[in-house]
Amino acid sequence: MTDDWRSDRAEPLAVGPPRQRMTRRERARQERLRRRRRVAVIFSLTMLVVIVIGAVFLGSRMWHSLFGGAGDDFAGGGVNDVVIQVHDGDSTTAIGQTLHDNNVVANVKVFVEAADGNAAISSIQPGFYKVRTEIPAADAVERLADPDNRVGKLVIPEGRQLDDVRDVKTDAVTAGILTLIANASCVELDGDRRCVAAEDLKNVASGANLAEIGVPQWATRAVEALGSDHRRLEGLIAPGSWNIDPSAKPQDILATLISDSAVQYEAGGLLAAATAADMSPYEILTVGSLVQREATPEDFSKVAQVIYNRLDENRTLEFDSTVNYPLDRIEVATTDADRAQATEWNTYVRPGLPATPICSPGSPALLAAEHPEPGDWLYFVTVDMRGTTLFAREYEQHLANIEIARRNGVLDSAR
């Protein structure tokens, strides 16, 4: 018997389609794909490592900033002067974080502990403060508590106008709003005194885009009508206490003051009062400025009514304050030549209201313009040095009141 072993073995079965030979181009393409996948994997792993290291580093810094650690406080007198801002409602921790962000203190917790129980810090006012970088937390507390280190504090009294004014009788000069802003912007940093110049503020007032400096929409048309005269912004910066950033540009300073003033005016009811009186808010503001300059507080509401009565009867207002305004002076009695000058503000020759407010009215004067006292008066005159003012409907009575003012040395000539 023939031993044919091949006949006893199973034949191999073909599985799937027959393998095709790859072309050279296909092999090259697959090799490129494999290389790209390897590069992508390496890049992903590298980025993961970077993210983990960054998270650990930042987490460590934040932990030490907030909770401190051994030696987490600066020593010495600091490196550079710097101005920081305390915002309204800032807690001690928030102030500490601001200081840390500006490299003033080494961590927040040490500052909070140093400030604990300090009445000046717990009652600190919003504003800007000069401190130094890299100083001990206790030193930072002392500097913030020292009122001499508060900078950028601006106080605008009621009735001020943009420009300085001179009293004709005493020759005394009263600083205008632009000068007050310039003075408030001064700060000495590392021995270098820096101030925003009043002239730079004036240039911005003359030529800046109205939207960019915060002029409210209800004032835009009247402001545009003045062209490049810097007085176009008169009255749009409200009196009161303000905080300005000494490091800000002139345009930014004016924009902040004007936009915040608009909010203040509107919150006081200016828009509603204008609607009720069928006037523009800008006109009400202008009336308030006239009231501020022409009357004492006890007579504000009566003088406001005189203004509205004269406007209703199409009479010129004939206020000496509007004559003096563009002349940048204070003078009770104006001359015939003064009253004859044709300016945008002279209400002896210009019908209706002056082109702009003639000062920044305080809340009482503006409230009087919004809510005048009912009456039929058309005339008023101050008759003594105490500010006593007499009101009249008829011109004959007004002439008699003027004679009283003359006898008391208040007036040399009639309105």
Tab-separated table of C-alpha atoms in Angstrom:
chain	number	residue	atom	x	y	z
A	1	MET	CA	0.000	0.000	0.000
A	2	THR	CA	1.395	3.191	-1.087
A	3	ASP	CA	1.909	5.753	1.753
A	4	ASP	CA	0.435	8.886	0.104
A	5	TRP	CA	0.293	11.280	3.135
A	6	ARG	CA	-0.733	14.304	1.109
A	7	SER	CA	-4.125	12.724	0.329
A	8	ASP	CA	-5.010	12.546	4.111
A	9	ARG	CA	-4.452	16.351	4.892
A	10	ALA	CA	-7.195	18.944	4.513
A	11	GLU	CA	-6.782	21.458	1.813
A	12	PRO	CA	-6.481	25.111	3.073
A	13	LEU	CA	-9.575	27.220	2.499
A	14	ALA	CA	-9.402	30.771	1.108
A	15	VAL	CA	-10.926	33.400	3.523
A	16	GLY	CA	-12.015	36.858	2.283
A	17	PRO	CA	-11.086	38.523	-0.913
A	18	PRO	CA	-7.665	38.016	-2.295
A	19	ARG	CA	-5.097	40.543	-1.034
A	20	GLN	CA	-4.214	43.228	-3.475
A	21	ARG	CA	-0.741	44.519	-3.794
A	22	MET	CA	-0.371	48.205	-2.777
A	23	THR	CA	1.116	50.628	-5.145
A	24	ARG	CA	4.126	52.669	-4.166
A	25	ARG	CA	1.998	55.835	-3.936
A	26	GLU	CA	-0.478	54.149	-1.582
A	27	ARG	CA	2.289	52.866	0.682
A	28	ALA	CA	3.763	56.392	0.869
A	29	ARG	CA	0.358	57.877	1.747
A	30	GLN	CA	-0.208	55.390	4.556
A	31	GLU	CA	3.244	56.102	5.929
A	32	ARG	CA	2.464	59.829	5.972
A	33	LEU	CA	-0.786	59.183	7.846
A	34	ARG	CA	1.055	57.083	10.441
A	35	ARG	CA	3.609	59.879	10.949
A	36	ARG	CA	0.846	62.477	11.372
A	37	ARG	CA	-0.882	60.321	13.963
A	38	ARG	CA	2.356	59.936	15.910
A	39	VAL	CA	2.945	63.732	15.812
A	40	ALA	CA	-0.645	64.410	16.970
A	41	VAL	CA	-0.287	62.030	19.892
A	42	ILE	CA	3.046	63.581	20.945
A	43	PHE	CA	1.603	67.123	20.666
A	44	SER	CA	-1.464	66.202	22.736
A	45	LEU	CA	0.671	64.663	25.463
A	46	THR	CA	2.938	67.736	25.484
A	47	MET	CA	-0.031	70.130	25.832
A	48	LEU	CA	-1.472	68.014	28.633
A	49	VAL	CA	1.817	68.229	30.521
A	50	VAL	CA	1.948	72.039	30.021
A	51	ILE	CA	-1.642	72.461	31.241
A	52	VAL	CA	-1.031	70.344	34.316
A	53	ILE	CA	2.164	72.234	35.176
A	54	GLY	CA	0.416	75.605	34.614
A	55	ALA	CA	-2.545	74.625	36.766
A	56	VAL	CA	-0.257	73.517	39.566
A	57	PHE	CA	1.780	76.744	39.317
A	58	LEU	CA	-1.224	79.086	39.231
A	59	GLY	CA	-3.016	77.130	41.904
A	60	SER	CA	0.040	77.367	44.117
A	61	ARG	CA	0.318	81.135	43.541
A	62	MET	CA	-3.368	81.664	44.229
A	63	TRP	CA	-3.201	79.553	47.396
A	64	HIS	CA	-0.230	81.499	48.721
A	65	SER	CA	-1.759	84.801	47.636
A	66	LEU	CA	-5.002	84.155	49.466
A	67	PHE	CA	-3.856	82.104	52.422
A	68	GLY	CA	-0.211	82.978	52.775
A	69	GLY	CA	2.721	80.964	53.842
A	70	ALA	CA	6.033	81.327	55.523
A	71	GLY	CA	7.640	84.613	54.571
A	72	ASP	CA	4.710	85.761	52.393
A	73	ASP	CA	5.165	89.464	53.112
A	74	PHE	CA	7.422	92.053	51.555
A	75	ALA	CA	10.045	93.892	53.544
A	76	GLY	CA	11.556	97.335	53.110
A	77	GLY	CA	10.324	100.663	51.785
A	78	GLY	CA	9.044	99.487	48.429
A	79	VAL	CA	10.192	99.941	44.860
A	80	ASN	CA	7.912	102.354	42.932
A	81	ASP	CA	4.958	104.625	43.599
A	82	VAL	CA	1.696	103.355	42.137
A	83	VAL	CA	-1.936	104.493	42.190
A	84	ILE	CA	-4.650	101.936	42.964
A	85	GLN	CA	-8.423	102.305	42.961
A	86	VAL	CA	-10.793	101.361	45.753
A	87	HIS	CA	-14.239	100.756	44.303
A	88	ASP	CA	-17.545	101.458	45.985
A	89	GLY	CA	-18.476	98.489	48.165
A	90	ASP	CA	-15.009	96.889	48.136
A	91	SER	CA	-14.400	94.593	51.098
A	92	THR	CA	-11.023	94.444	52.828
A	93	THR	CA	-10.335	91.236	50.933
A	94	ALA	CA	-11.204	92.924	47.619
A	95	ILE	CA	-8.856	95.809	48.458
A	96	GLY	CA	-6.165	93.307	49.339
A	97	GLN	CA	-6.643	91.566	46.012
A	98	THR	CA	-6.287	94.899	44.186
A	99	LEU	CA	-3.072	95.555	46.091
A	100	HIS	CA	-1.761	92.097	45.279
A	101	ASP	CA	-2.678	92.452	41.592
A	102	ASN	CA	-0.609	95.663	41.516
A	103	ASN	CA	2.343	94.007	43.305
A	104	VAL	CA	1.878	96.159	46.402
A	105	VAL	CA	1.463	93.318	48.919
A	106	ALA	CA	2.727	89.756	48.740
A	107	ASN	CA	-0.595	88.090	49.576
A	108	VAL	CA	-4.143	88.981	50.465
A	109	LYS	CA	-4.469	87.134	53.777
A	110	VAL	CA	-1.558	88.940	55.401
A	111	PHE	CA	-3.043	92.304	54.340
A	112	VAL	CA	-6.483	91.393	55.691
A	113	GLU	CA	-4.917	90.393	59.004
A	114	ALA	CA	-2.910	93.629	59.151
A	115	ALA	CA	-6.065	95.680	58.442
A	116	ASP	CA	-8.199	93.877	61.013
A	117	GLY	CA	-9.612	96.393	63.490
A	118	ASN	CA	-8.345	99.423	61.579
A	119	ALA	CA	-11.283	101.872	61.495
A	120	ALA	CA	-9.806	103.866	58.619
A	121	ILE	CA	-9.700	100.786	56.386
A	122	SER	CA	-13.160	99.554	57.347
A	123	SER	CA	-14.607	102.983	56.476
A	124	ILE	CA	-12.344	103.767	53.525
A	125	GLN	CA	-13.968	105.855	50.815
A	126	PRO	CA	-14.024	104.855	47.149
A	127	GLY	CA	-11.343	106.614	45.174
A	128	PHE	CA	-7.712	106.533	44.131
A	129	TYR	CA	-4.797	106.072	46.538
A	130	LYS	CA	-1.044	106.354	46.148
A	131	VAL	CA	0.972	103.480	47.599
A	132	ARG	CA	4.237	101.734	46.720
A	133	THR	CA	4.972	98.389	45.168
A	134	GLU	CA	6.475	95.580	47.259
A	135	ILE	CA	5.807	96.955	50.729
A	136	PRO	CA	4.857	95.112	53.941
A	137	ALA	CA	1.131	94.615	54.432
A	138	ALA	CA	1.174	96.761	57.583
A	139	ASP	CA	2.775	99.579	55.596
A	140	ALA	CA	0.061	99.295	52.938
A	141	VAL	CA	-2.580	99.625	55.644
A	142	GLU	CA	-0.915	102.770	57.017
A	143	ARG	CA	-0.641	104.345	53.587
A	144	LEU	CA	-4.283	103.702	52.710
A	145	ALA	CA	-5.371	105.080	56.077
A	146	ASP	CA	-3.407	108.306	55.537
A	147	PRO	CA	-5.705	110.915	53.887
A	148	ASP	CA	-2.656	112.563	52.311
A	149	ASN	CA	-2.289	109.524	50.061
A	150	ARG	CA	-5.728	109.886	48.528
A	151	VAL	CA	-5.401	111.385	45.042
A	152	GLY	CA	-7.775	112.363	42.258
A	153	LYS	CA	-10.407	113.809	44.599
A	154	LEU	CA	-12.388	116.482	42.766
A	155	VAL	CA	-14.896	118.803	44.434
A	156	ILE	CA	-16.960	121.075	42.185
A	157	PRO	CA	-18.970	123.717	44.083
A	158	GLU	CA	-22.437	124.640	42.869
A	159	GLY	CA	-22.541	127.446	40.343
A	160	ARG	CA	-19.033	127.052	38.885
A	161	GLN	CA	-18.515	127.474	35.163
A	162	LEU	CA	-15.895	125.804	32.980
A	163	ASP	CA	-13.554	128.815	32.881
A	164	ASP	CA	-11.965	130.788	35.698
A	165	VAL	CA	-13.823	134.016	36.552
A	166	ARG	CA	-12.593	137.282	37.999
A	167	ASP	CA	-14.451	139.435	40.488
A	168	VAL	CA	-14.397	142.963	39.077
A	169	LYS	CA	-14.482	144.611	42.514
A	170	THR	CA	-11.892	142.521	44.349
A	171	ASP	CA	-9.896	141.187	41.389
A	172	ALA	CA	-10.087	137.744	43.028
A	173	VAL	CA	-10.066	134.799	40.646
A	174	THR	CA	-12.361	131.823	41.186
A	175	ALA	CA	-11.123	128.583	39.666
A	176	GLY	CA	-13.347	127.156	36.964
A	177	ILE	CA	-14.216	123.504	36.517
A	178	LEU	CA	-11.399	122.850	34.034
A	179	THR	CA	-8.853	124.249	36.493
A	180	LEU	CA	-10.366	122.230	39.344
A	181	ILE	CA	-10.062	119.047	37.271
A	182	ALA	CA	-6.466	119.858	36.363
A	183	ASN	CA	-5.560	120.458	40.007
A	184	ALA	CA	-7.269	117.251	41.136
A	185	SER	CA	-5.352	115.237	38.550
A	186	CYS	CA	-1.967	116.121	40.010
A	187	VAL	CA	-0.003	113.311	41.620
A	188	GLU	CA	3.662	112.901	42.500
A	189	LEU	CA	5.072	109.512	41.555
A	190	ASP	CA	8.677	108.773	42.462
A	191	GLY	CA	9.433	112.479	42.730
A	192	ASP	CA	7.861	113.356	39.382
A	193	ARG	CA	4.777	115.596	39.678
A	194	ARG	CA	2.275	114.923	36.920
A	195	CYS	CA	-0.892	116.874	36.099
A	196	VAL	CA	-3.411	116.987	33.287
A	197	ALA	CA	-3.231	120.521	31.874
A	198	ALA	CA	-6.387	122.655	31.910
A	199	GLU	CA	-5.556	123.692	28.362
A	200	ASP	CA	-5.575	120.053	27.237
A	201	LEU	CA	-9.003	119.611	28.814
A	202	LYS	CA	-10.190	122.744	27.020
A	203	ASN	CA	-8.945	121.385	23.693
A	204	VAL	CA	-10.846	118.150	24.221
A	205	ALA	CA	-13.967	120.115	25.157
A	206	SER	CA	-13.625	122.014	21.879
A	207	GLY	CA	-13.004	119.208	19.441
A	208	ALA	CA	-13.764	115.746	20.804
A	209	ASN	CA	-16.480	113.557	19.337
A	210	LEU	CA	-19.555	114.092	21.517
A	211	ALA	CA	-20.430	110.418	21.862
A	212	GLU	CA	-16.864	109.597	22.910
A	213	ILE	CA	-16.955	112.112	25.769
A	214	GLY	CA	-20.315	110.958	27.095
A	215	VAL	CA	-22.572	113.840	26.012
A	216	PRO	CA	-26.141	112.587	26.582
A	217	GLN	CA	-28.445	112.362	23.600
A	218	TRP	CA	-30.808	114.985	25.023
A	219	ALA	CA	-27.997	117.577	24.879
A	220	THR	CA	-26.360	116.638	21.579
A	221	ARG	CA	-28.203	119.020	19.265
A	222	ALA	CA	-27.605	122.102	21.417
A	223	VAL	CA	-23.970	121.172	21.984
A	224	GLU	CA	-23.356	120.667	18.261
A	225	ALA	CA	-24.786	124.121	17.549
A	226	LEU	CA	-21.837	125.725	19.382
A	227	GLY	CA	-19.341	124.203	16.949
A	228	SER	CA	-15.809	124.130	18.350
A	229	ASP	CA	-16.439	126.515	21.266
A	230	HIS	CA	-15.346	124.712	24.434
A	231	ARG	CA	-18.279	126.310	26.277
A	232	ARG	CA	-20.523	123.816	24.485
A	233	LEU	CA	-19.929	121.489	27.454
A	234	GLU	CA	-21.046	124.059	30.021
A	235	GLY	CA	-23.396	122.653	32.634
A	236	LEU	CA	-22.873	119.012	31.628
A	237	ILE	CA	-20.498	118.322	34.540
A	238	ALA	CA	-22.578	118.363	37.698
A	239	PRO	CA	-21.325	119.883	40.954
A	240	GLY	CA	-20.399	117.525	43.764
A	241	SER	CA	-17.587	115.204	44.818
A	242	TRP	CA	-15.965	113.063	42.137
A	243	ASN	CA	-13.030	110.690	41.881
A	244	ILE	CA	-10.826	110.975	38.807
A	245	ASP	CA	-8.003	108.710	37.746
A	246	PRO	CA	-4.813	110.827	37.753
A	247	SER	CA	-3.309	108.544	35.133
A	248	ALA	CA	-6.239	108.876	32.703
A	249	LYS	CA	-6.160	110.900	29.500
A	250	PRO	CA	-8.018	114.250	29.361
A	251	GLN	CA	-10.690	112.809	27.067
A	252	ASP	CA	-11.307	109.865	29.394
A	253	ILE	CA	-11.564	112.140	32.434
A	254	LEU	CA	-14.158	114.361	30.757
A	255	ALA	CA	-16.060	111.360	29.427
A	256	THR	CA	-16.342	109.862	32.909
A	257	LEU	CA	-17.484	113.135	34.484
A	258	ILE	CA	-20.024	113.969	31.775
A	259	SER	CA	-21.573	110.496	31.555
A	260	ASP	CA	-21.795	110.138	35.348
A	261	SER	CA	-23.289	113.637	35.594
A	262	ALA	CA	-25.960	112.724	33.041
A	263	VAL	CA	-26.902	109.729	35.167
A	264	GLN	CA	-27.096	111.990	38.234
A	265	TYR	CA	-29.233	114.596	36.466
A	266	GLU	CA	-31.604	111.971	35.102
A	267	ALA	CA	-31.912	110.243	38.472
A	268	GLY	CA	-32.984	113.606	39.922
A	269	GLY	CA	-36.007	113.747	37.633
A	270	LEU	CA	-34.726	115.960	34.813
A	271	LEU	CA	-36.312	113.943	32.009
A	272	ALA	CA	-39.719	113.725	33.670
A	273	ALA	CA	-39.702	117.435	34.489
A	274	ALA	CA	-38.854	118.301	30.890
A	275	THR	CA	-41.733	116.194	29.607
A	276	ALA	CA	-44.155	117.815	32.058
A	277	ALA	CA	-43.018	121.325	31.040
A	278	ASP	CA	-42.983	120.509	27.314
A	279	MET	CA	-39.329	121.528	27.182
A	280	SER	CA	-36.107	119.666	26.510
A	281	PRO	CA	-34.006	118.410	29.444
A	282	TYR	CA	-31.225	120.701	28.201
A	283	GLU	CA	-33.536	123.724	28.463
A	284	ILE	CA	-34.491	122.789	32.033
A	285	LEU	CA	-30.803	122.472	32.861
A	286	THR	CA	-30.194	125.912	31.381
A	287	VAL	CA	-33.009	127.410	33.467
A	288	GLY	CA	-31.453	125.797	36.546
A	289	SER	CA	-28.138	127.481	35.769
A	290	LEU	CA	-29.831	130.892	35.517
A	291	VAL	CA	-31.601	130.313	38.820
A	292	GLN	CA	-28.265	129.346	40.402
A	293	ARG	CA	-26.573	132.566	39.275
A	294	GLU	CA	-29.464	134.990	39.709
A	295	ALA	CA	-30.912	134.077	43.101
A	296	THR	CA	-30.261	132.965	46.642
A	297	PRO	CA	-31.645	129.551	47.682
A	298	GLU	CA	-34.724	130.942	49.409
A	299	ASP	CA	-35.775	132.611	46.149
A	300	PHE	CA	-34.824	129.860	43.705
A	301	SER	CA	-38.358	128.670	42.952
A	302	LYS	CA	-39.696	132.235	42.481
A	303	VAL	CA	-36.915	133.201	40.086
A	304	ALA	CA	-37.564	130.008	38.116
A	305	GLN	CA	-41.186	131.068	37.749
A	306	VAL	CA	-40.135	134.545	36.578
A	307	ILE	CA	-38.063	132.907	33.838
A	308	TYR	CA	-40.960	130.768	32.641
A	309	ASN	CA	-43.379	133.715	32.789
A	310	ARG	CA	-41.101	135.881	30.663
A	311	LEU	CA	-40.546	133.073	28.168
A	312	ASP	CA	-44.293	132.498	27.912
A	313	GLU	CA	-44.822	136.190	27.126
A	314	ASN	CA	-41.948	136.219	24.600
A	315	ARG	CA	-40.014	138.778	26.646
A	316	THR	CA	-36.238	138.845	26.711
A	317	LEU	CA	-34.904	137.629	30.052
A	318	GLU	CA	-32.412	140.492	30.462
A	319	PHE	CA	-30.156	138.813	33.047
A	320	ASP	CA	-26.806	140.411	33.858
A	321	SER	CA	-25.410	136.952	34.606
A	322	THR	CA	-25.750	136.062	30.923
A	323	VAL	CA	-23.867	139.212	29.959
A	324	ASN	CA	-21.014	138.410	32.313
A	325	TYR	CA	-20.784	134.725	31.431
A	326	PRO	CA	-18.721	134.898	28.196
A	327	LEU	CA	-16.639	137.705	29.739
A	328	ASP	CA	-15.501	135.341	32.520
A	329	ARG	CA	-16.220	137.826	35.247
A	330	ILE	CA	-18.463	138.528	38.226
A	331	GLU	CA	-20.170	141.924	38.228
A	332	VAL	CA	-23.528	142.815	39.768
A	333	ALA	CA	-24.179	145.896	37.609
A	334	THR	CA	-23.402	145.734	33.902
A	335	THR	CA	-22.993	148.761	31.617
A	336	ASP	CA	-25.034	149.734	28.578
A	337	ALA	CA	-22.073	148.733	26.394
A	338	ASP	CA	-21.908	145.327	28.082
A	339	ARG	CA	-25.604	144.717	27.574
A	340	ALA	CA	-25.363	145.677	23.917
A	341	GLN	CA	-22.816	142.968	23.067
A	342	ALA	CA	-24.207	140.357	20.703
A	343	THR	CA	-23.153	136.990	22.118
A	344	GLU	CA	-24.769	133.578	22.186
A	345	TRP	CA	-25.591	134.135	25.849
A	346	ASN	CA	-26.588	137.793	26.241
A	347	THR	CA	-30.308	137.670	27.068
A	348	TYR	CA	-30.646	141.418	26.653
A	349	VAL	CA	-30.281	141.008	22.887
A	350	ARG	CA	-30.931	137.296	22.446
A	351	PRO	CA	-34.553	136.096	22.742
A	352	GLY	CA	-35.297	133.064	24.847
A	353	LEU	CA	-32.682	131.142	26.787
A	354	PRO	CA	-28.907	131.499	26.368
A	355	ALA	CA	-27.201	129.050	24.040
A	356	THR	CA	-25.931	126.896	26.929
A	357	PRO	CA	-26.218	126.762	30.686
A	358	ILE	CA	-24.060	129.486	32.242
A	359	CYS	CA	-22.811	127.301	35.119
A	360	SER	CA	-23.310	123.911	36.728
A	361	PRO	CA	-26.466	124.210	38.847
A	362	GLY	CA	-26.747	122.478	42.180
A	363	SER	CA	-29.630	120.179	43.064
A	364	PRO	CA	-31.713	122.907	44.810
A	365	ALA	CA	-31.510	125.238	41.802
A	366	LEU	CA	-32.282	122.417	39.389
A	367	LEU	CA	-35.180	121.272	41.570
A	368	ALA	CA	-36.565	124.824	41.465
A	369	ALA	CA	-36.311	124.797	37.665
A	370	GLU	CA	-38.179	121.501	37.632
A	371	HIS	CA	-40.817	122.643	40.143
A	372	PRO	CA	-41.164	126.471	40.153
A	373	GLU	CA	-43.337	128.285	42.664
A	374	PRO	CA	-46.625	129.403	41.070
A	375	GLY	CA	-46.879	133.172	40.612
A	376	ASP	CA	-47.340	135.892	38.013
A	377	TRP	CA	-44.069	137.792	38.601
A	378	LEU	CA	-42.184	139.214	35.658
A	379	TYR	CA	-39.483	141.184	37.490
A	380	PHE	CA	-37.163	140.778	40.442
A	381	VAL	CA	-34.251	142.727	41.854
A	382	THR	CA	-31.861	142.244	44.764
A	383	VAL	CA	-32.153	145.315	46.970
A	384	ASP	CA	-29.503	144.917	49.678
A	385	MET	CA	-26.192	143.257	50.459
A	386	ARG	CA	-27.932	140.509	52.435
A	387	GLY	CA	-29.487	139.255	49.201
A	388	THR	CA	-33.053	140.371	49.834
A	389	THR	CA	-34.971	140.086	46.564
A	390	LEU	CA	-38.231	141.821	45.675
A	391	PHE	CA	-40.603	140.476	43.012
A	392	ALA	CA	-43.181	142.346	40.946
A	393	ARG	CA	-45.698	141.805	38.195
A	394	GLU	CA	-45.975	145.424	37.063
A	395	TYR	CA	-43.051	147.413	35.715
A	396	GLU	CA	-43.889	150.472	37.847
A	397	GLN	CA	-43.497	148.416	41.003
A	398	HIS	CA	-40.247	147.021	39.645
A	399	LEU	CA	-38.921	150.563	39.128
A	400	ALA	CA	-39.756	151.365	42.732
A	401	ASN	CA	-37.862	148.243	43.853
A	402	ILE	CA	-34.871	149.264	41.729
A	403	GLU	CA	-34.833	152.629	43.490
A	404	ILE	CA	-34.534	150.793	46.811
A	405	ALA	CA	-31.575	148.867	45.421
A	406	ARG	CA	-29.932	152.111	44.306
A	407	ARG	CA	-30.346	153.711	47.711
A	408	ASN	CA	-28.749	150.656	49.291
A	409	GLY	CA	-25.779	150.834	46.904
A	410	VAL	CA	-26.569	147.568	45.152
A	411	LEU	CA	-27.269	149.013	41.703
A	412	ASP	CA	-26.007	152.013	39.813
A	413	SER	CA	-28.414	151.582	36.933
A	414	ALA	CA	-31.613	149.727	36.226
A	415	ARG	CA	-31.927	146.443	34.399
